[in-house]
PDB file of C-alpha atoms and ligand atoms in Angstrom:
ATOM      1  CA  UNK G   1     -71.743  -6.771  47.756  1.00 50.00           C
ATOM      2  CA  UNK G   2     -70.113  -7.117  44.359  1.00 49.00           C
ATOM      3  CA  UNK G   3     -71.420  -7.325  40.841  1.00 51.00           C
ATOM      4  CA  UNK G   4     -68.718  -9.181  38.900  1.00 50.00           C
ATOM      5  CA  UNK G   5     -70.615  -8.844  35.665  1.00 48.00           C
ATOM      6  CA  UNK G   6     -70.359  -5.083  35.849  1.00 47.00           C
ATOM      7  CA  UNK G   7     -66.653  -4.808  36.619  1.00 45.00           C
ATOM      8  CA  UNK G   8     -65.964  -2.989  33.377  1.00 46.00           C
ATOM      9  CA  UNK G   9     -68.070  -0.042  34.547  1.00 48.00           C
ATOM     10  CA  UNK G  10     -66.028   0.328  37.709  1.00 44.00           C
ATOM     11  CA  UNK G  11     -62.802   0.685  35.703  1.00 44.00           C
ATOM     12  CA  UNK G  12     -64.096   3.518  33.592  1.00 48.00           C
ATOM     13  CA  UNK G  13     -63.328   6.962  34.899  1.00 50.00           C
ATOM     14  CA  UNK G  14     -65.712   8.496  32.422  1.00 52.00           C
ATOM     15  CA  UNK G  15     -68.502  10.470  34.046  1.00 56.00           C
ATOM     16  CA  UNK G  16     -71.929   9.420  32.932  1.00 55.00           C
ATOM     17  CA  UNK G  17     -73.134  11.843  30.309  1.00 53.00           C
ATOM     18  CA  UNK G  18     -76.491  13.337  31.105  1.00 55.00           C
ATOM     19  CA  UNK G  19     -78.945  12.148  28.489  1.00 70.00           C
ATOM     20  CA  UNK G  20     -80.493  15.514  27.979  1.00 88.00           C
ATOM     21  CA  UNK G  21     -79.658  19.147  27.380  1.00 95.00           C
ATOM     22  CA  UNK G  22     -80.532  22.353  29.163  1.00 96.00           C
ATOM     23  CA  UNK G  23     -81.471  25.821  27.956  1.00 97.00           C
ATOM     24  CA  UNK G  24     -79.335  28.925  28.216  1.00 98.00           C
ATOM     25  CA  UNK G  25     -80.325  32.572  27.683  1.00 97.00           C
ATOM     26  CA  UNK G  26     -78.196  34.999  25.631  1.00 96.00           C
ATOM     27  CA  UNK G  27     -76.885  36.754  28.754  1.00 95.00           C
ATOM     28  CA  UNK G  28     -76.092  33.438  30.472  1.00 96.00           C
ATOM     29  CA  UNK G  29     -74.269  32.347  27.334  1.00 96.00           C
ATOM     30  CA  UNK G  30     -72.126  35.485  27.338  1.00 94.00           C
ATOM     31  CA  UNK G  31     -71.198  34.818  30.965  1.00 95.00           C
ATOM     32  CA  UNK G  32     -70.437  31.174  30.233  1.00 95.00           C
ATOM     33  CA  UNK G  33     -68.084  32.141  27.443  1.00 94.00           C
ATOM     34  CA  UNK G  34     -66.004  34.091  29.943  1.00 93.00           C
ATOM     35  CA  UNK G  35     -65.395  31.115  32.200  1.00 94.00           C
ATOM     36  CA  UNK G  36     -65.601  28.027  29.994  1.00 96.00           C
ATOM     37  CA  UNK G  37     -64.731  26.913  26.496  1.00 96.00           C
ATOM     38  CA  UNK G  38     -68.004  27.134  24.638  1.00 97.00           C
ATOM     39  CA  UNK G  39     -68.707  26.057  21.060  1.00 97.00           C
ATOM     40  CA  UNK G  40     -71.799  27.528  19.429  1.00 97.00           C
ATOM     41  CA  UNK G  41     -73.387  25.437  16.706  1.00 98.00           C
ATOM     42  CA  UNK G  42     -75.856  27.033  14.297  1.00 98.00           C
ATOM     43  CA  UNK G  43     -78.181  24.393  12.831  1.00 98.00           C
ATOM     44  CA  UNK G  44     -80.235  26.738  10.670  1.00 98.00           C
ATOM     45  CA  UNK G  45     -80.391  25.646   7.071  1.00 97.00           C
ATOM     46  CA  UNK G  46     -80.201  28.072   4.143  1.00 94.00           C
ATOM     47  CA  UNK G  47     -81.027  31.079   6.378  1.00 92.00           C
ATOM     48  CA  UNK G  48     -77.415  31.218   7.501  1.00 93.00           C
ATOM     49  CA  UNK G  49     -76.351  32.277   4.012  1.00 91.00           C
ATOM     50  CA  UNK G  50     -78.585  35.369   3.862  1.00 91.00           C
ATOM     51  CA  UNK G  51     -78.928  36.127   7.567  1.00 93.00           C
ATOM     52  CA  UNK G  52     -76.148  37.043   9.977  1.00 96.00           C
ATOM     53  CA  UNK G  53     -74.800  34.629  12.603  1.00 97.00           C
ATOM     54  CA  UNK G  54     -73.371  34.616  16.108  1.00 96.00           C
ATOM     55  CA  UNK G  55     -69.677  35.508  15.967  1.00 94.00           C
ATOM     56  CA  UNK G  56     -67.471  32.454  16.241  1.00 94.00           C
ATOM     57  CA  UNK G  57     -70.237  29.942  15.560  1.00 96.00           C
ATOM     58  CA  UNK G  58     -70.000  26.674  13.675  1.00 97.00           C
ATOM     59  CA  UNK G  59     -72.579  25.764  11.058  1.00 97.00           C
ATOM     60  CA  UNK G  60     -74.096  22.291  10.782  1.00 98.00           C
ATOM     61  CA  UNK G  61     -77.413  22.553   8.935  1.00 98.00           C
ATOM     62  CA  UNK G  62     -80.226  20.522  10.461  1.00 98.00           C
ATOM     63  CA  UNK G  63     -80.977  18.942   7.080  1.00 97.00           C
ATOM     64  CA  UNK G  64     -77.647  17.100   7.011  1.00 98.00           C
ATOM     65  CA  UNK G  65     -76.964  17.105  10.740  1.00 98.00           C
ATOM     66  CA  UNK G  66     -77.026  13.345  11.347  1.00 97.00           C
ATOM     67  CA  UNK G  67     -74.591  12.553   8.531  1.00 97.00           C
ATOM     68  CA  UNK G  68     -72.142  15.225   9.628  1.00 98.00           C
ATOM     69  CA  UNK G  69     -72.249  14.566  13.354  1.00 97.00           C
ATOM     70  CA  UNK G  70     -68.829  12.796  13.460  1.00 96.00           C
ATOM     71  CA  UNK G  71     -67.268  15.919  11.870  1.00 97.00           C
ATOM     72  CA  UNK G  72     -69.065  18.080  14.409  1.00 98.00           C
ATOM     73  CA  UNK G  73     -67.727  16.053  17.340  1.00 97.00           C
ATOM     74  CA  UNK G  74     -64.211  16.480  15.937  1.00 96.00           C
ATOM     75  CA  UNK G  75     -64.748  20.215  15.449  1.00 96.00           C
ATOM     76  CA  UNK G  76     -66.033  20.918  18.963  1.00 97.00           C
ATOM     77  CA  UNK G  77     -63.716  18.524  20.818  1.00 94.00           C
ATOM     78  CA  UNK G  78     -61.781  20.387  23.506  1.00 94.00           C
ATOM     79  CA  UNK G  79     -64.739  22.567  24.466  1.00 96.00           C
ATOM     80  CA  UNK G  80     -66.544  22.204  27.789  1.00 96.00           C
ATOM     81  CA  UNK G  81     -69.976  23.179  26.544  1.00 97.00           C
ATOM     82  CA  UNK G  82     -71.676  22.895  23.164  1.00 98.00           C
ATOM     83  CA  UNK G  83     -74.603  25.255  22.580  1.00 98.00           C
ATOM     84  CA  UNK G  84     -77.027  24.642  19.724  1.00 98.00           C
ATOM     85  CA  UNK G  85     -79.407  27.112  18.172  1.00 98.00           C
ATOM     86  CA  UNK G  86     -81.537  27.551  15.078  1.00 98.00           C
ATOM     87  CA  UNK G  87     -83.687  30.581  14.190  1.00 97.00           C
ATOM     88  CA  UNK G  88     -86.007  30.282  17.209  1.00 97.00           C
ATOM     89  CA  UNK G  89     -84.599  27.190  18.964  1.00 97.00           C
ATOM     90  CA  UNK G  90     -88.021  25.606  19.049  1.00 96.00           C
ATOM     91  CA  UNK G  91     -87.668  22.644  16.690  1.00 97.00           C
ATOM     92  CA  UNK G  92     -84.370  22.186  14.895  1.00 98.00           C
ATOM     93  CA  UNK G  93     -82.089  23.379  17.699  1.00 98.00           C
ATOM     94  CA  UNK G  94     -83.490  21.068  20.399  1.00 98.00           C
ATOM     95  CA  UNK G  95     -83.776  18.147  17.940  1.00 98.00           C
ATOM     96  CA  UNK G  96     -80.130  18.463  16.910  1.00 98.00           C
ATOM     97  CA  UNK G  97     -79.033  18.899  20.542  1.00 98.00           C
ATOM     98  CA  UNK G  98     -80.835  15.665  21.433  1.00 97.00           C
ATOM     99  CA  UNK G  99     -79.274  13.845  18.456  1.00 97.00           C
ATOM    100  CA  UNK G 100     -75.875  15.108  19.587  1.00 97.00           C
ATOM    101  CA  UNK G 101     -76.427  14.005  23.206  1.00 96.00           C
ATOM    102  CA  UNK G 102     -77.515  10.555  22.013  1.00 95.00           C
ATOM    103  CA  UNK G 103     -74.461  10.307  19.793  1.00 96.00           C
ATOM    104  CA  UNK G 104     -72.084  11.314  22.619  1.00 94.00           C
ATOM    105  CA  UNK G 105     -73.633   8.792  24.985  1.00 91.00           C
ATOM    106  CA  UNK G 106     -72.910   5.995  22.490  1.00 91.00           C
ATOM    107  CA  UNK G 107     -69.311   6.973  21.816  1.00 90.00           C
ATOM    108  CA  UNK G 108     -66.530   4.766  23.184  1.00 87.00           C
ATOM    109  CA  UNK G 109     -64.178   7.671  23.617  1.00 86.00           C
ATOM    110  CA  UNK G 110     -64.948  10.648  25.762  1.00 85.00           C
ATOM    111  CA  UNK G 111     -64.617  13.848  23.733  1.00 88.00           C
ATOM    112  CA  UNK G 112     -64.543  15.799  27.006  1.00 92.00           C
ATOM    113  CA  UNK G 113     -67.771  17.712  26.447  1.00 94.00           C
ATOM    114  CA  UNK G 114     -69.422  18.288  29.806  1.00 93.00           C
ATOM    115  CA  UNK G 115     -72.653  19.951  28.835  1.00 95.00           C
ATOM    116  CA  UNK G 116     -74.973  20.349  25.886  1.00 97.00           C
ATOM    117  CA  UNK G 117     -77.269  23.366  25.777  1.00 98.00           C
ATOM    118  CA  UNK G 118     -79.777  25.095  23.531  1.00 98.00           C
ATOM    119  CA  UNK G 119     -79.828  28.870  23.183  1.00 98.00           C
ATOM    120  CA  UNK G 120     -83.278  30.102  24.183  1.00 98.00           C
ATOM    121  CA  UNK G 121     -85.155  31.938  21.405  1.00 97.00           C
ATOM    122  CA  UNK G 122     -82.420  31.060  18.947  1.00 98.00           C
ATOM    123  CA  UNK G 123     -80.586  33.381  16.634  1.00 98.00           C
ATOM    124  CA  UNK G 124     -83.606  35.682  16.300  1.00 97.00           C
ATOM    125  CA  UNK G 125     -83.735  36.177  20.070  1.00 96.00           C
ATOM    126  CA  UNK G 126     -79.991  36.763  20.178  1.00 97.00           C
ATOM    127  CA  UNK G 127     -80.182  39.413  17.488  1.00 95.00           C
ATOM    128  CA  UNK G 128     -83.345  40.998  18.948  1.00 95.00           C
ATOM    129  CA  UNK G 129     -81.647  41.407  22.323  1.00 92.00           C
ATOM    130  CA  UNK G 130     -78.960  43.515  20.650  1.00 91.00           C
ATOM    131  CA  UNK G 131     -76.121  40.997  20.833  1.00 91.00           C
ATOM    132  CA  UNK G 132     -73.324  41.222  18.320  1.00 87.00           C
ATOM    133  CA  UNK G 133     -73.770  39.321  15.100  1.00 95.00           C
ATOM    134  CA  UNK G 134     -71.374  38.652  12.268  1.00 96.00           C
ATOM    135  CA  UNK G 135     -71.945  38.707   8.510  1.00 94.00           C
ATOM    136  CA  UNK G 136     -68.882  36.861   7.244  1.00 94.00           C
ATOM    137  CA  UNK G 137     -69.125  33.833   4.964  1.00 90.00           C
ATOM    138  CA  UNK G 138     -66.586  31.681   6.837  1.00 88.00           C
ATOM    139  CA  UNK G 139     -67.693  28.318   8.217  1.00 85.00           C
ATOM    140  CA  UNK G 140     -66.853  28.002  11.024  1.00 88.00           C
ATOM    141  CA  UNK G 141     -66.888  31.731  11.680  1.00 94.00           C
ATOM    142  CA  UNK G 142     -63.413  32.898  12.668  1.00 90.00           C
ATOM    143  CA  UNK G 143     -64.559  36.115  14.336  1.00 87.00           C
ATOM    144  CA  UNK G 144     -63.695  36.675  17.953  1.00 74.00           C
ATOM    145  CA  UNK G 145     -66.560  35.568  20.126  1.00 59.00           C
ATOM    146  CA  UNK G 146     -68.454  38.567  21.388  1.00 47.00           C
TER     147      UNK G 146
HETATM  148 ZN1  LIG R 201     -68.741  35.253  11.025  1.00 61.68          ZN
END
């Protein structure tokens, strides 16, 4: 049985992007970073300037996230996994992750990102569990990922 009207789908080798994101714990994230190319995206707003951040993370504040999403896609292209977080990853982190997933699913070109995740308990949870943080003022942070 054939569906001539859908032939264009058959030609595409692009895997169908899952229209959702999953959660990852700090220890899972550390393991992931050993085996895959992982970009960490901090979507906290002004807190980033007076709080520390995860070493090697990008910063795309939730307040201007939608406008800057094309820049973000360019910045994280070449990574397998993009992990979002805010302070607690309860509101801004998941919202930005969903916006990002929606944006990827509407793109004509495949940026190669296989998975979108949210860091459970956010930056505060990361710091509270004793993980390394960085205090530099570079965006994106150029520190070696810990
Ligand atoms: Zn830094």
